[in-house]
C-alpha positions as a Python dict, from the first residue, in 0.01 Angstrom:
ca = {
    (1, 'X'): (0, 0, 0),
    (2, 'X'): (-158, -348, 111),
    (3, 'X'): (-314, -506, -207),
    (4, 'X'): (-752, -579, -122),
    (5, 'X'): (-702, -957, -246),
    (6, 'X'): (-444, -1082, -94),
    (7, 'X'): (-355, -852, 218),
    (8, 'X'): (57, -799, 126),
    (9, 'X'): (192, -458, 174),
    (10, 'X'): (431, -349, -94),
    (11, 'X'): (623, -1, -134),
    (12, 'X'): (612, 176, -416),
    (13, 'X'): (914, 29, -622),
    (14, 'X'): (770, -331, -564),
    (15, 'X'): (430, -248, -785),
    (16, 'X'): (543, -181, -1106),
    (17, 'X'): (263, -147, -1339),
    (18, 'X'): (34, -117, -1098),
    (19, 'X'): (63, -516, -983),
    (20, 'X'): (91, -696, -641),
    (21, 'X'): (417, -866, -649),
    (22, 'X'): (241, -1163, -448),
    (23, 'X'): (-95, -1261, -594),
    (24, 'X'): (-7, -1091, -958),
    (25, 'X'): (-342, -887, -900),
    (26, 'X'): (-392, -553, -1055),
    (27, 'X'): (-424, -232, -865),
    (28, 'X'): (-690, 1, -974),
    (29, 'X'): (-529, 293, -819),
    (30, 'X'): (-202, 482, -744),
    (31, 'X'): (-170, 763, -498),
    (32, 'X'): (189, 755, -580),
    (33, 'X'): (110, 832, -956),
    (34, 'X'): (-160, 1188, -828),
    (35, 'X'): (-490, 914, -790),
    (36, 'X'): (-696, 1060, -476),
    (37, 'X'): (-766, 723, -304),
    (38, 'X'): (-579, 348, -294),
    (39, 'X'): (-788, 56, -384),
    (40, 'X'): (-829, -57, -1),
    (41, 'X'): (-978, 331, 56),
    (42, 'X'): (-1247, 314, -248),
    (43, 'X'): (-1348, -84, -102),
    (44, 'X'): (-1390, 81, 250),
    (45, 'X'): (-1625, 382, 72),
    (46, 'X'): (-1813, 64, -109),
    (47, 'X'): (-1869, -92, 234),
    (48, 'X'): (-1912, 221, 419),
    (49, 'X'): (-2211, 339, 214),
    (50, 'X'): (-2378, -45, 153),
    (51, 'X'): (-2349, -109, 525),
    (52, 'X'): (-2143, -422, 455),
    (53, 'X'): (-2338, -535, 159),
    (54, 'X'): (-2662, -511, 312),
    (55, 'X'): (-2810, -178, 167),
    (56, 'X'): (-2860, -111, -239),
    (57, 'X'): (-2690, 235, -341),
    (58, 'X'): (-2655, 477, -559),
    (59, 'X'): (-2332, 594, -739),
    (60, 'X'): (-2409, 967, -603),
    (61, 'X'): (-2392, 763, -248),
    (62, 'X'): (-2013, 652, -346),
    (63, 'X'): (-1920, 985, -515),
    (64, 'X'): (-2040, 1203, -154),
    (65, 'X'): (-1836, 930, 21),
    (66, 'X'): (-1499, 901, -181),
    (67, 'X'): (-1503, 1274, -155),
    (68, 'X'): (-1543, 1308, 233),
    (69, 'X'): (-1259, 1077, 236),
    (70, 'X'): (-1066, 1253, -13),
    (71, 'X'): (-1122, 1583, 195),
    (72, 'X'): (-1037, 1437, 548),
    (73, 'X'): (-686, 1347, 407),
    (74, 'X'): (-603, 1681, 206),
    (75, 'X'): (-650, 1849, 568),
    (76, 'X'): (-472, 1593, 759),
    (77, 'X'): (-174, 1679, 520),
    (78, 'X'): (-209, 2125, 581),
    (79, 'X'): (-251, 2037, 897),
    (80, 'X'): (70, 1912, 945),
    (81, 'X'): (225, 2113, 745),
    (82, 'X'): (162, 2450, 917),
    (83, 'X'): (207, 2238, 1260),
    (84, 'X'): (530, 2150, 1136),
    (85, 'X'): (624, 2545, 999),
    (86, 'X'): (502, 2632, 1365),
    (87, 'X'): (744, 2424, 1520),
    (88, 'X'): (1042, 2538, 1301),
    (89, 'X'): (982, 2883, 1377),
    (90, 'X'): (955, 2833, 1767),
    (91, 'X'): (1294, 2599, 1786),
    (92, 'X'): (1465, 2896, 1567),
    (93, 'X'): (1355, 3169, 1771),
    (94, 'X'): (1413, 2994, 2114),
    (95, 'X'): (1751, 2892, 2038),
    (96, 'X'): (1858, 3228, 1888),
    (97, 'X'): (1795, 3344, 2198),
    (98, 'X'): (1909, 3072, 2407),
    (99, 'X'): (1598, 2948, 2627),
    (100, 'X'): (1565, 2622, 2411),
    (101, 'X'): (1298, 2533, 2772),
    (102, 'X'): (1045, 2775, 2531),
    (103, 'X'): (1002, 2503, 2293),
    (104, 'X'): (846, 2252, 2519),
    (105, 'X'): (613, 2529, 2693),
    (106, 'X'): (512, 2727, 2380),
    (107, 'X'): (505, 2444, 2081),
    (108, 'X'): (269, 2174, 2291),
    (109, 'X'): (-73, 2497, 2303),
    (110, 'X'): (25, 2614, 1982),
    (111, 'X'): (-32, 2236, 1835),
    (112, 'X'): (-354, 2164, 2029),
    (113, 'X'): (-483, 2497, 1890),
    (114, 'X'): (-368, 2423, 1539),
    (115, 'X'): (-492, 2095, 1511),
    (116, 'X'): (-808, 2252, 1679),
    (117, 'X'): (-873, 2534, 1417),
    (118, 'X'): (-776, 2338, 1086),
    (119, 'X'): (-985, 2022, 1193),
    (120, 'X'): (-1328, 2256, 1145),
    (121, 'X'): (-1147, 2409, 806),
    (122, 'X'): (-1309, 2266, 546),
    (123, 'X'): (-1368, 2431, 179),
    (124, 'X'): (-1738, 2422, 94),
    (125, 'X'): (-1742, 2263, -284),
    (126, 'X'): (-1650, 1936, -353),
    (127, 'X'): (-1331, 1773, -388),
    (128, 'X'): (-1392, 1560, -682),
    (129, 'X'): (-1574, 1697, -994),
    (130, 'X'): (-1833, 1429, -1095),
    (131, 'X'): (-1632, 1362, -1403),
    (132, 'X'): (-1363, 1260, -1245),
    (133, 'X'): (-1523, 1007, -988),
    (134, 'X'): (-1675, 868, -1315),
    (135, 'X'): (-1352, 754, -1440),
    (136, 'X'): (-1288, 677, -1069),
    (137, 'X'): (-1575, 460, -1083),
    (138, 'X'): (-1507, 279, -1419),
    (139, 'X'): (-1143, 175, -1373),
    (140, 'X'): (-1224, 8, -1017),
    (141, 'X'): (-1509, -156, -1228),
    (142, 'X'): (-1292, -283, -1509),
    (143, 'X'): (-1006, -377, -1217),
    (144, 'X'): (-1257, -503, -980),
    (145, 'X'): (-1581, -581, -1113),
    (146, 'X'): (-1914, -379, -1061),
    (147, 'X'): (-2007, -348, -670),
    (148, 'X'): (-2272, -623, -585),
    (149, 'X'): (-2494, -350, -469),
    (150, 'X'): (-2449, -66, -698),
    (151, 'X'): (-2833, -9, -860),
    (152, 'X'): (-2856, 19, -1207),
    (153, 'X'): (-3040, 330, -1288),
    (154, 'X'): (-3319, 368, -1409),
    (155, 'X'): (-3432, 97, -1267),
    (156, 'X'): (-3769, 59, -1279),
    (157, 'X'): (-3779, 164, -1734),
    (158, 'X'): (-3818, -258, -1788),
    (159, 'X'): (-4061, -364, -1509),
    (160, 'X'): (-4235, -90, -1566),
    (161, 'X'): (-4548, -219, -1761),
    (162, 'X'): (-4546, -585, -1513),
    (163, 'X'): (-4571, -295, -1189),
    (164, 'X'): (-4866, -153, -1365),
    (165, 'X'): (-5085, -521, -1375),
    (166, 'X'): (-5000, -598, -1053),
    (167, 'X'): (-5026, -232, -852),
    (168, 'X'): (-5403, -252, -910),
    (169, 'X'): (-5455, -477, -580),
    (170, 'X'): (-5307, -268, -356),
    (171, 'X'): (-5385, 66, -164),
    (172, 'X'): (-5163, 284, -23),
    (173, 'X'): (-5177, 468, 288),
    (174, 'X'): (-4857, 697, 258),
    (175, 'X'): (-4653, 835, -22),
    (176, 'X'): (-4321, 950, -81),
    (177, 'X'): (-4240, 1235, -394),
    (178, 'X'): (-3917, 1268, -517),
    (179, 'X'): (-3751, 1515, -729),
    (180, 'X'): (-3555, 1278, -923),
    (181, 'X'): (-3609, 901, -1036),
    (182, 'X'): (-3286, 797, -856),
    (183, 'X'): (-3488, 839, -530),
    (184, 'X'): (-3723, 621, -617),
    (185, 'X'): (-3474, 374, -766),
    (186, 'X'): (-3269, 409, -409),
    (187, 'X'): (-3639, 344, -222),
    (188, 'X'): (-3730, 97, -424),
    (189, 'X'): (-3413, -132, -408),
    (190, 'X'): (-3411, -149, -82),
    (191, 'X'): (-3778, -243, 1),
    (192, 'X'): (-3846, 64, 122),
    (193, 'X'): (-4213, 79, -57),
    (194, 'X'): (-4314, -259, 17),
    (195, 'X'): (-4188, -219, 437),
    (196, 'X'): (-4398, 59, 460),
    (197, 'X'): (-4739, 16, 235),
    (198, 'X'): (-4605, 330, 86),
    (199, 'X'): (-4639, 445, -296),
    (200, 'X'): (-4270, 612, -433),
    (201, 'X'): (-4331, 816, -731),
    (202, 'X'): (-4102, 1123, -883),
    (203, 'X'): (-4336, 1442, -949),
    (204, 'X'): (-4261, 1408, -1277),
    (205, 'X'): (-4405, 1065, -1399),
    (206, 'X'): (-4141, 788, -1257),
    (207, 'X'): (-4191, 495, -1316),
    (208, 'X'): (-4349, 558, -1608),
    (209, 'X'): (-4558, 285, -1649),
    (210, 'X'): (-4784, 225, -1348),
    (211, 'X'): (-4765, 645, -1289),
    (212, 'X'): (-5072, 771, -1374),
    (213, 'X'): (-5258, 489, -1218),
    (214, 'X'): (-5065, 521, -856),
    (215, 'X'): (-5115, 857, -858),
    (216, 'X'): (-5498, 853, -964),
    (217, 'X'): (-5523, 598, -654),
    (218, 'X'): (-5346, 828, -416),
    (219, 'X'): (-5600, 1068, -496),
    (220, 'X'): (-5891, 883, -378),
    (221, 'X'): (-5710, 871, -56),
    (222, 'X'): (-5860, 1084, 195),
    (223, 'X'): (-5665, 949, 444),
    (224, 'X'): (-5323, 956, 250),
    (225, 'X'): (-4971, 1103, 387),
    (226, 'X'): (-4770, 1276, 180),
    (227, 'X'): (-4370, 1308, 230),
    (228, 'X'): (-4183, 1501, 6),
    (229, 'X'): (-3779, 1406, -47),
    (230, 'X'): (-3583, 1622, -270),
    (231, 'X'): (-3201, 1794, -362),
    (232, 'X'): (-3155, 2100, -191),
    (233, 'X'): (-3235, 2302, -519),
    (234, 'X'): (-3459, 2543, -628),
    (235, 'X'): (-3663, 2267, -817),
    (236, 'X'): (-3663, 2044, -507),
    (237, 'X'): (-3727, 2317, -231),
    (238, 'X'): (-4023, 2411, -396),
    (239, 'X'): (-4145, 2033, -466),
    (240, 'X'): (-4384, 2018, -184),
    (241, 'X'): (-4560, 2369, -282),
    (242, 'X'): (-4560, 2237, -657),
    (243, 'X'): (-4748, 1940, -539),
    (244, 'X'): (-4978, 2068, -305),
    (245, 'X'): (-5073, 2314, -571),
    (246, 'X'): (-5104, 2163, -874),
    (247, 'X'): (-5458, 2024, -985),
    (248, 'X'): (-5302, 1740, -1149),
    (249, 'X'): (-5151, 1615, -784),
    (250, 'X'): (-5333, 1764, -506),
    (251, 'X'): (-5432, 2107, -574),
    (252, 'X'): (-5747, 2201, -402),
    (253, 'X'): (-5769, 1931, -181),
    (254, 'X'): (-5764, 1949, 241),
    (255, 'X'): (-5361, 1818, 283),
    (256, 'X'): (-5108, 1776, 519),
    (257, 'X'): (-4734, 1706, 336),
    (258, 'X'): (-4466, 1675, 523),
    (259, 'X'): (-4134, 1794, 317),
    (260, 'X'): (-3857, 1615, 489),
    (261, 'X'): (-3554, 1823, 283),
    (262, 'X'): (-3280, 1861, 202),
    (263, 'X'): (-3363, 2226, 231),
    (264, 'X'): (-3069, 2514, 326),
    (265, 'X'): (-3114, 2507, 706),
    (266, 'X'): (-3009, 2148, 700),
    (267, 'X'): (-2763, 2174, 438),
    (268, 'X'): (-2571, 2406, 646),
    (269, 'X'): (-2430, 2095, 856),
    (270, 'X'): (-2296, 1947, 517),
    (271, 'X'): (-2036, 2225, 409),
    (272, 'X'): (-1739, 2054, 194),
    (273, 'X'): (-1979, 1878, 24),
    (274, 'X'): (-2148, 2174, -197),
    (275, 'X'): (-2200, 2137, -535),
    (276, 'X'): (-2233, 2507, -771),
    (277, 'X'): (-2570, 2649, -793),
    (278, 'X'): (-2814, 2560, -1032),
    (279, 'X'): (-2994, 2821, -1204),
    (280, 'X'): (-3380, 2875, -1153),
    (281, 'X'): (-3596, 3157, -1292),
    (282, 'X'): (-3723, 3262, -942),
    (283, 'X'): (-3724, 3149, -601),
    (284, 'X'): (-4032, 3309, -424),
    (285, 'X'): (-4214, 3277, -136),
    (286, 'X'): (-4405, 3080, 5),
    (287, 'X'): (-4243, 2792, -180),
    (288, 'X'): (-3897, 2916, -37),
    (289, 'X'): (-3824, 3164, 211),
    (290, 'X'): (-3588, 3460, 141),
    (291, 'X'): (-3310, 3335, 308),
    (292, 'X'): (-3336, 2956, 115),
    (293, 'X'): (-3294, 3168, -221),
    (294, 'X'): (-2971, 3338, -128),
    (295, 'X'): (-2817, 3002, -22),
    (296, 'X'): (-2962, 2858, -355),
    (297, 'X'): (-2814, 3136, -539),
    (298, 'X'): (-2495, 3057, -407),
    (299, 'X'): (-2477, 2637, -342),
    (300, 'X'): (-2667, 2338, -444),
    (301, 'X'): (-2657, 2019, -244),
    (302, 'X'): (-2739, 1647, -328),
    (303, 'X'): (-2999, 1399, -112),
    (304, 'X'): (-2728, 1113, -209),
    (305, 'X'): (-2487, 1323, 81),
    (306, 'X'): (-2654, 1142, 364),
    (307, 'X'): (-2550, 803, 367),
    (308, 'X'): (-2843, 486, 260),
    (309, 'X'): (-2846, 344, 596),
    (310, 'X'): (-2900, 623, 774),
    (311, 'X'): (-3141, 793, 486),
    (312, 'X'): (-3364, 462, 500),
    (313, 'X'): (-3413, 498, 890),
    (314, 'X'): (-3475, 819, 901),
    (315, 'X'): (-3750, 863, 637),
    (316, 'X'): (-3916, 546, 779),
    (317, 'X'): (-3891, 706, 1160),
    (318, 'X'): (-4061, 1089, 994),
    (319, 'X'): (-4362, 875, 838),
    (320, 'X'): (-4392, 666, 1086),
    (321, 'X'): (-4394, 990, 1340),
    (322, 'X'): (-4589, 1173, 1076),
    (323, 'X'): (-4904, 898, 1137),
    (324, 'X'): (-4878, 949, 1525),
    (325, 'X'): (-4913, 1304, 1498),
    (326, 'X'): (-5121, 1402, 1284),
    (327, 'X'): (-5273, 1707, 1383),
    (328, 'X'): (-4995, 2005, 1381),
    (329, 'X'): (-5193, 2203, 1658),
    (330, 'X'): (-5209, 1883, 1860),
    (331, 'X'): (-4817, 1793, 1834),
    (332, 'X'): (-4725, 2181, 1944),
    (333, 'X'): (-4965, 2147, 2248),
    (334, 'X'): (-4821, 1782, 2353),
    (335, 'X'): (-4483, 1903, 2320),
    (336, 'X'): (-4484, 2229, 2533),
    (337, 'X'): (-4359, 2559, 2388),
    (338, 'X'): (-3975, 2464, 2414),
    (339, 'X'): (-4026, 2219, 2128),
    (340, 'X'): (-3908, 2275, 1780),
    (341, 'X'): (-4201, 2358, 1574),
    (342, 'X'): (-4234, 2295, 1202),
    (343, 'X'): (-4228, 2571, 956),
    (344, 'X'): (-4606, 2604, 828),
    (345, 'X'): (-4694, 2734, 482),
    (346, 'X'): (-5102, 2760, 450),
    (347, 'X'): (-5219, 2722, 100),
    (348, 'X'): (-5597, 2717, 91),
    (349, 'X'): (-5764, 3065, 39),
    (350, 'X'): (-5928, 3074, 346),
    (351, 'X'): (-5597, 3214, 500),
    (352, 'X'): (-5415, 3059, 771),
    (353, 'X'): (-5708, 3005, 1009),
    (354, 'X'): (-5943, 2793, 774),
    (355, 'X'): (-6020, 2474, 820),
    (356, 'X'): (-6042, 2402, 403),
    (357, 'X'): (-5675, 2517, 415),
    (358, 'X'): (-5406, 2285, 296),
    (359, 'X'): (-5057, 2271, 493),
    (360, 'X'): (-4720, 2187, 375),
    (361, 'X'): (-4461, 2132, 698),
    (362, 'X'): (-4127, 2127, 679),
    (363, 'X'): (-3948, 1860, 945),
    (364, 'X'): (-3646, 2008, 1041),
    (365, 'X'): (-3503, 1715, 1261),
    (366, 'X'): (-3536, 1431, 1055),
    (367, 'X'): (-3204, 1433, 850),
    (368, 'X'): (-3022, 1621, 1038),
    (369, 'X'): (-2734, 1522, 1270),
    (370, 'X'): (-2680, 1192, 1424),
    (371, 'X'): (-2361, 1078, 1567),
    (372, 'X'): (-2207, 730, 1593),
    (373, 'X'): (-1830, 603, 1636),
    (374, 'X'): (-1711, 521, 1288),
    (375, 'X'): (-1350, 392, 1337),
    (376, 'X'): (-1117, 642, 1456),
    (377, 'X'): (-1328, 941, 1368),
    (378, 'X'): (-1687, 1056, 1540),
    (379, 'X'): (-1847, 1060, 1203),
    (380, 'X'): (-2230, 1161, 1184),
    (381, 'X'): (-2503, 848, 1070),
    (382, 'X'): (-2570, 1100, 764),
    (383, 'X'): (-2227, 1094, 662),
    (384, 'X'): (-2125, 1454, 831),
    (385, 'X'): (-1734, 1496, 997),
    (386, 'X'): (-1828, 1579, 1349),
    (387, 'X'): (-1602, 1910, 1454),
    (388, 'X'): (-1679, 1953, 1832),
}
């Protein structure tokens, strides 16, 4: 295992105590000793998910990222395993009955098709409990030091009140609601607000402070764009209904919101990184289909899953797209009939057809898959194994 500060590789024997016999330096992991990762593994997740240092992140970012890599390894290891029981049984047969030439011709599509099959087996929960990536988490910290760009959470609790002086000057023309206040923390720490004259609030009252008074500006908007960025849970499936609904947001007003996800249909391409279900007292239409609810019932799935780079560049691409298009009808006729179409739920009481009606869409492209080399694997930009 090659030590992160000073490059030597030592065997097993050689690091007592968990020490680099060269530099003296301490490890903060053992995979000899049942830990899940080796220091030089949890530095590449650190890098991985801050592109380098570049990008602020969330420890939910590291946890979904020290898990894939967890996961890859645990089926590397059945894989060869039953590869190797395959092989054992073909050499016994074929000698017991003296062709020993079946080995060559039988073993080498047997392995293809093993490696084949167990490469898309993946088990659908996690394979880290939170708890345990905590303590992950704090003994690289007291080895190593905190990550550089780890955010702090909540951020925002101590600026709060200076936000609310200054916020006053400003308009916003778009707006991104979150389910949770490390969204906004994410957003926020990377510039993501002040690159894109765009207001980041949680639909709950984060940041405190200058809350009320965003939100009373974004309702004097007319012209304002809503995007709506949640956990695929019950709560967060059915943020862009709440919001659209709800007098105290934008209940009775003419609006288009665009709810990015994660919803079910999305979550689909994330499997191995489920977490268990959390309860809700009903999941009903028009604020979640049918077939959302039974995957809800079963799964729940974090935003943090898709990795910050490729999170930031695709919610700035869907707003961006969002303010070229902003006529539903008008996108559906420019794209032909072949094009994906948004799912459309009409809330006004006019019924679909009336023009006071208010229209939450749901983008179904925007998170979902895109691939790029990522060392030896194809690994998706969100952070998803690629299996064919």
């Amino acid at each position: 295992m090659k030590c992160i500060r000073c490059g030597h590789d030592s065997n097993y024997p050689q690091r007592s105590n968990r020490t680099c016999p060269k530099c003296q330096g301490k490890f903060a992991f053992e995979p000899r000793e049942g830990d899940p990762i080796s220091d030089a593994g949890f530095e590449q997740a650190i890098r991985t998910v801050s592109s380098d240092g570049s990008i602020a992140f969330l420890e939910d970012h590291l946890y979904y990222d020290v898990c894939r890599r967890k996961a890859r390894k645990a089926t590397s290891i059945v894989v060869l395993i039953i590869l190797g029981a395959i092989i054992a049984g073909i050499t016994a047969f074929a000698t017991a009955k003296g062709h020993p030439h079946l080995i060559v011709i039988a073993v080498i599509p047997l392995a293809i098709l093993a490696i084949g099959l167990l490469s898309r087996v993946r088990a659908r929960y996690l394979s880290l409990t939170p708890t345990a990536f905590e303590l992950l988490l704090q003994r690289w910290c007291d080895t190593h030091g905190r990550p550089e760009r780890l955010i702090r959470s909540p951020m925002l609790a101590e600026t709060a009140p200076q936000l609310e002086t200054d916020i006053a000057d400003y308009s916003f023309d778009r707006a991104v609601i979150c389910d949770r206040p490390d969204t906004v923390d994410f957003l926020i720490a990377n510039q993501f607000h002040f690159e894109n004259n765009c207001a980041v609030l949680t639909v709950d009252g984060y940041p405190s402070g200058p809350f009320k008074l965003i939100r009373g500006m974004l309702q004097q908007n007319p012209e304002l764009q809503v995007v709506t960025l949640h956990d695929c849970t019950p709560e967060g499936c059915a943020l862009a209904h709440r919001i659209a609904t709800d007098p105290e947001w934008f209940g009775g007003r003419k609006l288009r919101i665009l709810d990015l996800g994660l919803r079910p249909d999305q979550a689909m391409a994330f499997s191995g990184s489920f977490s268990a279900a959390i309860p809700a007292e009903e999941m009903q239409p028009p604020a979640i289909r049918p077939h959302e609810a039974k995957w809800l019932n079963d799964f729940s799935l974090g935003l943090a899953v898709i990795r910050p780079e490729a999170m930031l560049k695709r919610v700035f691409q869907a707003i961006n797209r969002n303010a070229a298009q902003p006529s539903t009808e008008a996108t559906a006729e420019a794209a032909g009939a072949s094009a994906p179409m948004p799912w459309i739920i009409p809330l006004g009481g006019g019924g679909s057809g009336s023009g006071n009606d208010s229209v939450v869409e749901f983008d179904q492209q925007s998170l979902m898959q895109d691939k790029v080399r990522d060392g030896d694997d194809l690994i998706d930009g969100l952070g998803v194994d690629s299996f064919g």
